[in-house]
mmCIF file of C-alpha atoms and ligand atoms in Angstrom:
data_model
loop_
_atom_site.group_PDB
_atom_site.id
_atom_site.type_symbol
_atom_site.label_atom_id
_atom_site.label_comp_id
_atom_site.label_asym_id
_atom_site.label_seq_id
_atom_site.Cartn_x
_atom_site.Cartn_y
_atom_site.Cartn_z
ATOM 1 C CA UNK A 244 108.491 129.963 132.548
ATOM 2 C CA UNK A 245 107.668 128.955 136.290
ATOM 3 C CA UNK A 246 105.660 131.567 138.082
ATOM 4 C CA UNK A 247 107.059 130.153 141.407
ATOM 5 C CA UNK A 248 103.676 130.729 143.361
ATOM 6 C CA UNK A 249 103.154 126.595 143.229
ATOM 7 C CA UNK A 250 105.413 123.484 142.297
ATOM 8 C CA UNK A 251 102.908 121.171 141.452
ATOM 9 C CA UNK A 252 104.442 119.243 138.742
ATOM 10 C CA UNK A 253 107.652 118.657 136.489
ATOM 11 C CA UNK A 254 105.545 119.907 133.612
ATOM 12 C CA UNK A 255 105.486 123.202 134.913
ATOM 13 C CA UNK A 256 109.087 123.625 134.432
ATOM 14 C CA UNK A 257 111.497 123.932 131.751
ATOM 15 C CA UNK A 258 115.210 123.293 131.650
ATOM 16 C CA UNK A 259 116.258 126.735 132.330
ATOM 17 C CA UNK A 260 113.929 126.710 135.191
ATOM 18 C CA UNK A 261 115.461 123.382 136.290
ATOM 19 C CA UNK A 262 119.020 124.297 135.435
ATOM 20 C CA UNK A 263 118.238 128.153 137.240
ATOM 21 C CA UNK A 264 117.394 126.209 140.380
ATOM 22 C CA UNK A 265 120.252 122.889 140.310
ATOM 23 C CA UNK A 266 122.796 126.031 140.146
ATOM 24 C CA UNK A 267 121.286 127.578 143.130
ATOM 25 C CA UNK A 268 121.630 124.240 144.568
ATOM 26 C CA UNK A 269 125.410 124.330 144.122
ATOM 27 C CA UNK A 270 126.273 127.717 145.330
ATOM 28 C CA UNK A 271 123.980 126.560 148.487
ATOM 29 C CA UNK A 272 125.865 123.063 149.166
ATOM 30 C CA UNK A 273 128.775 124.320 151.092
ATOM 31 C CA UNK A 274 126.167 126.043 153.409
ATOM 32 C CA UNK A 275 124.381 122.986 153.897
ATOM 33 C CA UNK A 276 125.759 120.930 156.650
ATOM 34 C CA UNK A 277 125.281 120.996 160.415
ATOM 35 C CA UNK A 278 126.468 123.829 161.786
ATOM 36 C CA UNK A 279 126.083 126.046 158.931
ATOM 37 C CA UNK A 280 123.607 128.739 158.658
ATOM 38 C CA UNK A 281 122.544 131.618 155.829
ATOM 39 C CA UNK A 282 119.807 134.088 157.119
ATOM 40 C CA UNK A 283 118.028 134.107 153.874
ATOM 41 C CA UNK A 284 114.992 133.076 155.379
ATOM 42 C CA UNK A 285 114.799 134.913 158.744
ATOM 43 C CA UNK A 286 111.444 135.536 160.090
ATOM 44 C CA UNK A 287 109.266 132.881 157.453
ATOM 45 C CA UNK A 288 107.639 130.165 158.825
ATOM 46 C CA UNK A 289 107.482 126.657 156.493
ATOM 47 C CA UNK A 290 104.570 124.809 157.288
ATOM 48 C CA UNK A 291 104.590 120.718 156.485
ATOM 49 C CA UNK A 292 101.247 119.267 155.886
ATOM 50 C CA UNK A 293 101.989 115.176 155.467
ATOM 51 C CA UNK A 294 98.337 113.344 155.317
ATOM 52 C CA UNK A 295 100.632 110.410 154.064
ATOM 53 C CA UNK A 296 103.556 108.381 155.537
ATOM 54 C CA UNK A 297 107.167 110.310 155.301
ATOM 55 C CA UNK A 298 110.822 110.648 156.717
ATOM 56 C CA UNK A 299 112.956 111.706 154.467
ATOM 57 C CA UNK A 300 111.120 114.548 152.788
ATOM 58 C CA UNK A 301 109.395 115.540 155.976
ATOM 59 C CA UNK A 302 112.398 116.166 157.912
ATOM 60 C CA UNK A 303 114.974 117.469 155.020
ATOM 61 C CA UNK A 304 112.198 120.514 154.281
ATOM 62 C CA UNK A 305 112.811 120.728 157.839
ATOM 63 C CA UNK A 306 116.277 121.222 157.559
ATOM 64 C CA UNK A 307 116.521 122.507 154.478
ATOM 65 C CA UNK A 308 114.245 125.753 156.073
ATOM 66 C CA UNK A 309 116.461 125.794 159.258
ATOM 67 C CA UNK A 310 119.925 125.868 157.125
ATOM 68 C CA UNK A 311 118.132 129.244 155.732
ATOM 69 C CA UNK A 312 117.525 130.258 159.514
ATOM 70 C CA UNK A 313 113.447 130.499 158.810
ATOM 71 C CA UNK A 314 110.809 128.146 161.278
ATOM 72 C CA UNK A 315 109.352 125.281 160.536
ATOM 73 C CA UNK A 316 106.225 123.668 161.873
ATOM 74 C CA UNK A 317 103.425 120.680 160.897
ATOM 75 C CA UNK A 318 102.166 117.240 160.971
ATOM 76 C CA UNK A 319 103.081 113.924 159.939
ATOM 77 C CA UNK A 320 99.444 112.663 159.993
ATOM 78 C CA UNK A 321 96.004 114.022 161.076
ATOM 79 C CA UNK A 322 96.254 112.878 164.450
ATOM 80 C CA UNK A 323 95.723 115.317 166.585
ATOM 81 C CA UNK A 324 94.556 117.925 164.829
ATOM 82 C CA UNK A 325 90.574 119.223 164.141
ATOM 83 C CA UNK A 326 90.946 116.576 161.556
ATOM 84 C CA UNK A 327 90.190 114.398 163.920
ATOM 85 C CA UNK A 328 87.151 116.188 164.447
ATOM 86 C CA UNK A 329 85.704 115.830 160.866
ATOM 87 C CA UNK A 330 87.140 119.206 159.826
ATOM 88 C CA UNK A 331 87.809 118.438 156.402
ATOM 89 C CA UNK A 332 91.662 118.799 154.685
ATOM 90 C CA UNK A 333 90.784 121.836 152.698
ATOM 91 C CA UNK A 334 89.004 123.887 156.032
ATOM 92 C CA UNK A 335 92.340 122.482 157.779
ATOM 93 C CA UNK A 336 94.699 124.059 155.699
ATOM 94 C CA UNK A 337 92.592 127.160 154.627
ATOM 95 C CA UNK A 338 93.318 128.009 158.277
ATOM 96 C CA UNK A 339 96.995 127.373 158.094
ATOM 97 C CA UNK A 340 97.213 129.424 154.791
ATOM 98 C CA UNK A 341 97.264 132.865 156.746
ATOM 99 C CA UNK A 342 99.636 131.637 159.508
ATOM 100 C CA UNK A 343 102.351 130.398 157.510
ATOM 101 C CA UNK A 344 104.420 131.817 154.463
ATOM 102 C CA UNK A 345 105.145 128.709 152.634
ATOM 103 C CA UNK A 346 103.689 124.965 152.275
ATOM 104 C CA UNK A 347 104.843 121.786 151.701
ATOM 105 C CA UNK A 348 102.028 118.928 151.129
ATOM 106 C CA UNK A 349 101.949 115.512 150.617
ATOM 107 C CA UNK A 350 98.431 113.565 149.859
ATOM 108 C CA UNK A 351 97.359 109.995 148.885
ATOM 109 C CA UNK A 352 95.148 111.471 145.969
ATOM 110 C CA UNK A 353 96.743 112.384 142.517
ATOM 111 C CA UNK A 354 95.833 115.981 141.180
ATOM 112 C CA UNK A 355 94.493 117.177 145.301
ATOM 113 C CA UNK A 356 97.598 118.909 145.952
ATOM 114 C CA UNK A 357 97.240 120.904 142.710
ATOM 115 C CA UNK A 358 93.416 121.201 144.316
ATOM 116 C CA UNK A 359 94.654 122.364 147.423
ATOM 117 C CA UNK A 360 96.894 125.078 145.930
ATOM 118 C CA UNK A 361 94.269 126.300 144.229
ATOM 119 C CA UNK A 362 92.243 127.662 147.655
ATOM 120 C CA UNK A 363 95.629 128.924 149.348
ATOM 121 C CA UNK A 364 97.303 132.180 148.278
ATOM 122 C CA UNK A 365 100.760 131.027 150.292
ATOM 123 C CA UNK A 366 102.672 128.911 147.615
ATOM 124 C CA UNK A 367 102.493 125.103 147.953
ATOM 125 C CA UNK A 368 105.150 122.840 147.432
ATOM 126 C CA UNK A 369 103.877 119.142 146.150
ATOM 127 C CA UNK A 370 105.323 116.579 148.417
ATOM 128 C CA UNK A 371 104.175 113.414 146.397
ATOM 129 C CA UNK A 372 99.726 113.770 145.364
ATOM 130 C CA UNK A 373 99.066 110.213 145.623
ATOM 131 C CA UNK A 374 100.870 108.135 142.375
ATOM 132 C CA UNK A 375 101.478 111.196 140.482
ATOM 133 C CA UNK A 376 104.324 113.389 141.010
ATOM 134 C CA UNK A 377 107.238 113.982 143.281
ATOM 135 C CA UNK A 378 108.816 116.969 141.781
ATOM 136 C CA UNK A 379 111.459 118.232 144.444
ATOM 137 C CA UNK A 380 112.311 114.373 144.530
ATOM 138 C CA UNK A 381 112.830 115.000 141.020
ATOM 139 C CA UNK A 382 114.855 118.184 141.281
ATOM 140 C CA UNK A 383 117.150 116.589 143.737
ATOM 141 C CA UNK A 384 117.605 113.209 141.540
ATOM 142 C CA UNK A 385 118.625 115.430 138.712
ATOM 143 C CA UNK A 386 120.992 117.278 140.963
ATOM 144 C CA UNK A 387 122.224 113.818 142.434
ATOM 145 C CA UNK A 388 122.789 112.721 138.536
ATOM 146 C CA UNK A 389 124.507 115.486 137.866
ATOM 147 C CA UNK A 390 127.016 115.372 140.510
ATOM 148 C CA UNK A 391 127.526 111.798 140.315
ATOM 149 C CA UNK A 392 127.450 111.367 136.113
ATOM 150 C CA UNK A 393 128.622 115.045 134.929
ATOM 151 C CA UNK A 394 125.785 115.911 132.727
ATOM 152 C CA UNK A 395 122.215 115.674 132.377
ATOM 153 C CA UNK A 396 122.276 114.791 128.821
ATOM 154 C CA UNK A 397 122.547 111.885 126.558
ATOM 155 C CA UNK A 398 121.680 109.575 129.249
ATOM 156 C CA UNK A 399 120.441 105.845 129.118
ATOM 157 C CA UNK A 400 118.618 105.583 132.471
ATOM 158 C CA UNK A 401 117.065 102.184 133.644
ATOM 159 C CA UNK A 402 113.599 102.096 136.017
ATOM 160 C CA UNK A 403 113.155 99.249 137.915
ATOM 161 C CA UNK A 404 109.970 98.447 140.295
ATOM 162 C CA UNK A 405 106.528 99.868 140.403
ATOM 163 C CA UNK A 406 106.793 102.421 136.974
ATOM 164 C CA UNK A 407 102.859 102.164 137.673
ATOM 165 C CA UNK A 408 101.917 103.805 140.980
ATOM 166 C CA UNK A 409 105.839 105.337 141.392
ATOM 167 C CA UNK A 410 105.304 108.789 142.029
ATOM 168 C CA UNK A 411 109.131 109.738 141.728
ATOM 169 C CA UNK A 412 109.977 107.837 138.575
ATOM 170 C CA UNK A 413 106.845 109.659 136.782
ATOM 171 C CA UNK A 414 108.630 113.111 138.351
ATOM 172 C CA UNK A 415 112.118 112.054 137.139
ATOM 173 C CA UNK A 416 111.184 110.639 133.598
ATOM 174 C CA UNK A 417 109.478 113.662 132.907
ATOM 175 C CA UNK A 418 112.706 115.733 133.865
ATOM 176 C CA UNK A 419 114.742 113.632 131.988
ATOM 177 C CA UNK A 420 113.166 114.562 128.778
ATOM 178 C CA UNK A 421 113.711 118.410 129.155
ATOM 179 C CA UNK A 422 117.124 117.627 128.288
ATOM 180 C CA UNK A 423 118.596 116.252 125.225
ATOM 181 C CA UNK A 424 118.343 112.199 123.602
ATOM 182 C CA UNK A 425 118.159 110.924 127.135
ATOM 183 C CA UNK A 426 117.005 107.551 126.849
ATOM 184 C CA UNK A 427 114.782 105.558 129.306
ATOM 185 C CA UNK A 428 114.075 102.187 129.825
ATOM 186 C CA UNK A 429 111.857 100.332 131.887
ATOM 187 C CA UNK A 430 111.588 96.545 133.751
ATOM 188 C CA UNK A 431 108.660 95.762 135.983
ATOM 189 C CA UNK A 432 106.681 93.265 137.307
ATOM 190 C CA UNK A 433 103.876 92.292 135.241
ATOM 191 C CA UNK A 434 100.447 94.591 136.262
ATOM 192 C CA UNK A 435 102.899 97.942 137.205
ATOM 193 C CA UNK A 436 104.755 98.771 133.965
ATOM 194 C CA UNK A 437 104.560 102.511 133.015
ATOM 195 C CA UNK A 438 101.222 104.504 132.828
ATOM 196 C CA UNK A 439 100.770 104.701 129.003
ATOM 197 C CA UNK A 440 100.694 108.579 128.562
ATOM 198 C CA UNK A 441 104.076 108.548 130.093
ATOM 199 C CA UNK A 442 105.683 106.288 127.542
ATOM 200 C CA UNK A 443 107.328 108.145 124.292
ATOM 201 C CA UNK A 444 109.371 106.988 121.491
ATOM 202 C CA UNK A 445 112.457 107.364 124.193
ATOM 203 C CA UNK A 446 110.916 104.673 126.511
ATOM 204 C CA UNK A 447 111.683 100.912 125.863
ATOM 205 C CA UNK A 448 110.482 98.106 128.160
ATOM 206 C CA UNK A 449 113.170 95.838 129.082
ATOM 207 C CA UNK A 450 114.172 92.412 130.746
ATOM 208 C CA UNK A 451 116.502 92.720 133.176
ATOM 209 C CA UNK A 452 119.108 91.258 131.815
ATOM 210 C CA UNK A 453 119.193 93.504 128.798
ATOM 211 C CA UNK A 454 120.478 95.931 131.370
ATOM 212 C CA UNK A 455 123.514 94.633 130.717
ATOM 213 C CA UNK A 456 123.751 95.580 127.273
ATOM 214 C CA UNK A 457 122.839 98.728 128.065
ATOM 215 C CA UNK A 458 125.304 99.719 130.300
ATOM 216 C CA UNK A 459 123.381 103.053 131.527
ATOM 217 C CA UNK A 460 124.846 105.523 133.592
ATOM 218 C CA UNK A 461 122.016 104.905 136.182
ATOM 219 C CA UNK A 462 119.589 102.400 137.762
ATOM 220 C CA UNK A 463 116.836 103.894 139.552
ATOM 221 C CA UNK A 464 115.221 101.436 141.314
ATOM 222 C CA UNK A 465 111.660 101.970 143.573
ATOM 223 C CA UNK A 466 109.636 100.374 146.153
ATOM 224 C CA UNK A 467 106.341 98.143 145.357
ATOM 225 C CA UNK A 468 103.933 101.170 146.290
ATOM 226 C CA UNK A 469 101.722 98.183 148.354
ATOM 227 C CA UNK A 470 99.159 101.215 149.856
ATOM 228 C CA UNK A 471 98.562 102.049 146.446
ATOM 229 C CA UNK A 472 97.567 98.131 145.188
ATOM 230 C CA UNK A 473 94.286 96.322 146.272
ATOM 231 C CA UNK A 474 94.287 92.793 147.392
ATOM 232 C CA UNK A 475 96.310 91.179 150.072
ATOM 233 C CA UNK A 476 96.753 88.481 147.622
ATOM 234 C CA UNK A 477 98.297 91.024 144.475
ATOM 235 C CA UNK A 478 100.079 93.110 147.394
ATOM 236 C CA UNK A 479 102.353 89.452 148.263
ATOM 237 C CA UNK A 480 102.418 88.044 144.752
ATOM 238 C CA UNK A 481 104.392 91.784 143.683
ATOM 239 C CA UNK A 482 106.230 91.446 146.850
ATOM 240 C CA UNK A 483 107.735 87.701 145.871
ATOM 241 C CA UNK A 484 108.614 88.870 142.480
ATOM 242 C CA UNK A 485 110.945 91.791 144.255
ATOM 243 C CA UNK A 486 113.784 89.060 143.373
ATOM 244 C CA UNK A 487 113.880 89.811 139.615
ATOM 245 C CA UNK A 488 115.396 92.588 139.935
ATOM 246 C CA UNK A 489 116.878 92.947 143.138
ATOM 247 C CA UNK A 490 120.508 94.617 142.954
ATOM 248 C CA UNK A 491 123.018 92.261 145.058
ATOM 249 C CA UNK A 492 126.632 92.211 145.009
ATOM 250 C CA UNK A 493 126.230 89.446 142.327
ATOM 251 C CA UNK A 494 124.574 91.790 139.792
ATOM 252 C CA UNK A 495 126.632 94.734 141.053
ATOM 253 C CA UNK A 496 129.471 92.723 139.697
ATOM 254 C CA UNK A 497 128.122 92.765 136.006
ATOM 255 C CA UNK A 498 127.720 96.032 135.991
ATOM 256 C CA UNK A 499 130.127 98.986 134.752
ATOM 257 C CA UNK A 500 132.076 100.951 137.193
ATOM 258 C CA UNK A 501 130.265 103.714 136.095
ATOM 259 C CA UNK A 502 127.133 102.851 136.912
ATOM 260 C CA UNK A 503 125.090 104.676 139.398
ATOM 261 C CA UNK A 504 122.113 102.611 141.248
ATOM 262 C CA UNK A 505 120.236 105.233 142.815
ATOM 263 C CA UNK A 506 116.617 104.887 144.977
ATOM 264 C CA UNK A 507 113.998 107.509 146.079
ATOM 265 C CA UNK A 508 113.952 105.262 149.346
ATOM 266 C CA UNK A 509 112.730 103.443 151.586
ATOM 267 C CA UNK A 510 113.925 100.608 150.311
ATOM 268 C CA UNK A 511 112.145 97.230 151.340
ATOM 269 C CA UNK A 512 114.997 95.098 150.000
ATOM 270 C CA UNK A 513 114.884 95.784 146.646
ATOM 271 C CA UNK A 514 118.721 96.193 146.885
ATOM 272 C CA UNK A 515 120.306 94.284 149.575
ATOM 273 C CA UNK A 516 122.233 95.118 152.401
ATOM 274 C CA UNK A 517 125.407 93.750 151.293
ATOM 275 C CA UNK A 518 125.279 96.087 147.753
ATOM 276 C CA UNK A 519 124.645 98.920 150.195
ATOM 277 C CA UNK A 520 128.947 99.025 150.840
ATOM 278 C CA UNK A 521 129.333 99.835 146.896
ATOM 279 C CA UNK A 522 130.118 102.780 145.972
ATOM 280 C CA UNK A 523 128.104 102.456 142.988
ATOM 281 C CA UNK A 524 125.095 102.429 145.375
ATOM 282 C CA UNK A 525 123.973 105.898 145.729
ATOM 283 C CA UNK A 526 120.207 106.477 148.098
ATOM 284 C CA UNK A 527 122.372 108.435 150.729
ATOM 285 C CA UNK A 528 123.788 110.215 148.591
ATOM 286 C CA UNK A 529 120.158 111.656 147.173
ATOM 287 C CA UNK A 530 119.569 112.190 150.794
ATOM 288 C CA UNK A 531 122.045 114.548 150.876
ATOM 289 C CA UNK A 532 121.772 116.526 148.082
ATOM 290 C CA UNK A 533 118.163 117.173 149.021
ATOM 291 C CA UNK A 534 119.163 119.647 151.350
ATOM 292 C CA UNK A 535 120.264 122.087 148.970
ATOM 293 C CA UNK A 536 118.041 121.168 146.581
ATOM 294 C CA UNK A 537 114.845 122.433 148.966
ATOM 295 C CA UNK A 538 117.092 124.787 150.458
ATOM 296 C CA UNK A 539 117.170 126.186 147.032
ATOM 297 C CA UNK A 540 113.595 125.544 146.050
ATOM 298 C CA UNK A 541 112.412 127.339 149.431
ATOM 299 C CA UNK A 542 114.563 130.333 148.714
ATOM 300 C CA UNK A 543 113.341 130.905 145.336
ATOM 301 C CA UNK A 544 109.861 130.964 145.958
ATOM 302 C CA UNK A 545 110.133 132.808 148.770
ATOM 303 C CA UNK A 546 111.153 135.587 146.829
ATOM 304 C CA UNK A 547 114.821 135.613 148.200
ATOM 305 C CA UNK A 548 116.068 135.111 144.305
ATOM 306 C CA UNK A 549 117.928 138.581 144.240
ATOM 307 C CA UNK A 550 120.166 136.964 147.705
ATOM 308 C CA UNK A 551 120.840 133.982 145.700
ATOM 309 C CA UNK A 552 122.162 135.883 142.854
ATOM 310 C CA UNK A 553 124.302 137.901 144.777
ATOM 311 C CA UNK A 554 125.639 134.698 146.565
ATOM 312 C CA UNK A 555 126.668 133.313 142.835
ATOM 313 C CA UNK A 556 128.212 136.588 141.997
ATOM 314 C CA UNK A 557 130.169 136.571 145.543
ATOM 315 C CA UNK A 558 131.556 132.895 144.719
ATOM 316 C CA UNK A 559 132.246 133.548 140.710
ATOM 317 C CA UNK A 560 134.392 136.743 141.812
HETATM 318 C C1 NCD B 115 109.039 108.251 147.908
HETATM 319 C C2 NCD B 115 107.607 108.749 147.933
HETATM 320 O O1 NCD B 115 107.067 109.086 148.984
HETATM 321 O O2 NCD B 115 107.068 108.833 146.847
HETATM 322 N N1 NCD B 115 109.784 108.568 149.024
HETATM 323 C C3 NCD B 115 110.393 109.795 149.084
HETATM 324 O O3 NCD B 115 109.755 110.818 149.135
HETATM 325 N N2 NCD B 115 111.733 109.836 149.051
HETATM 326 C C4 NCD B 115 109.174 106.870 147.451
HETATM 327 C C5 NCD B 115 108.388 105.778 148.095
HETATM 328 O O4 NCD B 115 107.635 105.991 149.031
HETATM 329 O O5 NCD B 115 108.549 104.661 147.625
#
């Protein structure tokens, strides 16, 4: 069972944690867009400490805290803070820890945002630890799936891109398997397939055309993670191979209706514009439903669980 002080990692979880929270998720939705408000959170402050690149998750904690009427402050990078003056990452946030009643972190080393947690008594949310996890990406993919597919189980899912430094795709394979025979599949450029200890008996490494055969319910495609691969040279020889499996409306056209192609984003071309008009072609969508999915998230470990359940029992009467 989750404790709730941290969310570190997917492995931390188990499906009635995850289920517990994607319901929360849906009873939150319809107070999710602008002008909406709940005043779960009135009077906590969410702190963002990014040491890394970020838009999306940066700004929907943001909102996410806001739709729950609590504060939010933080950075998007060091600049400008005592960081700047040598202070190191751990002082830096040791002296946000009794400011602030709830952090979300995102660093460009795996395992330091577990480290960080570990000094701070205020929980700690991990925003993406270098190429290891991405859980709330994670819990909001699963919630995206669910809306989109019906179910969560029984799924043939297809990676496509870096499997080897994607933080996100380690998150979401890793949630796929607390539920039942989902099957994944993987196609990537030579020199980033999937880290060995995250390959199982349900994990098959593909070609992209056997995607076709395989008619899964979703394509999650990523981003070639280039600040995570040495060499100029490497960086630009990934980059050209980007047209293997790029999803244009020519491949969107082989597909089945029912497939889903979803991506953590940005995207850097790896599906084209054009494919973007498909309804198939779902990174917006994910967008979205991360706002209830951290509003949800942000609740719980706040504490604010007995609110939520008496929101589910207002909307089942
Ligand atoms: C991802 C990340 O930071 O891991 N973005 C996100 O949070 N939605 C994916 C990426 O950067 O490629």
């Amino acid at each position: 069972m989750w404790d709730r002080k941290d969310l570190l990692s997917i492995d931390q979880l188990e499906r009635s944690d995850i289920d517990q929270i994607l319901g929360y998720a849906e009873t939150l939705e319809p107070y999710s867009g602008p002008g909406d408000k709940l005043y779960i959170c009135r009077g906590e402050i969410l702190y963002r400490a990014f040491f890394e690149p970020s838009t999306r998750t940066y700004e929907s904690f943001g909102v996410a805290m806001h739709m729950l009427d609590g504060d939010v402050e933080g950075f998007r990078q060091p600049t400008g803070t005592s960081m700047e003056k040598n202070e190191t990452k751990e002082d830096t946030l040791r002296a946000l820890d009794s400011l602030f009643d709830i952090i979300v972190i995102r660093d460009d080393k795996e395992g330091s945002v577990a480290h960080y947690a570990n000094i701070l008594d205020i929980p700690v949310i991990n925003a993406g630890d270098g190429s290891n996890e991405h859980p709330s990406q994670t819990l909001l993919d699963l919630r995206t799936i669910e809306k989109e597919v019906g179910t969560l189980d029984e799924l043939d899912v297809v990676f496509v891109g870096d499997l080897m430094n994607g933080r996100t795709v380690h998150s979401l394979i890793k949630g796929l398997r607390k539920y039942n025979r989902n099957q994944v599949y993987g196609f990537s450029p030579r020199g980033l397939e999937l880290p060995e200890y995250l390959r199982g008996t349900d994990y098959q490494e593909i070609q992209f055309d056997d995607i076709y055969d395989i008619n899964p319910q979703v394509i999650y495609v990523t981003r070639i993670q280039k600040e995570r691969i040495e060499g100029e040279e490497l960086r630009e020889q990934f980059d050209a191979e980007k047209k293997f499996y790029e999803i244009n409306s020519e491949r969107l056209t082989q597909l089945p209706a029912t497939t889903r192609i979803m991506h953590p984003l940005p995207c850097i071309g790896e599906i084209d514009d054009k494919a973007f008009e498909d309804s198939r072609v779902i990174p917006y969508k994910q967008v979205r439903h991360g706002i209830e999915t951290r509003m949800a998230i942000l609740a719980m470990m706040l504490g604010h669980v007995p609110e939520l359940m008496e929101m589910e029992k207002t909307k089942a009467r």
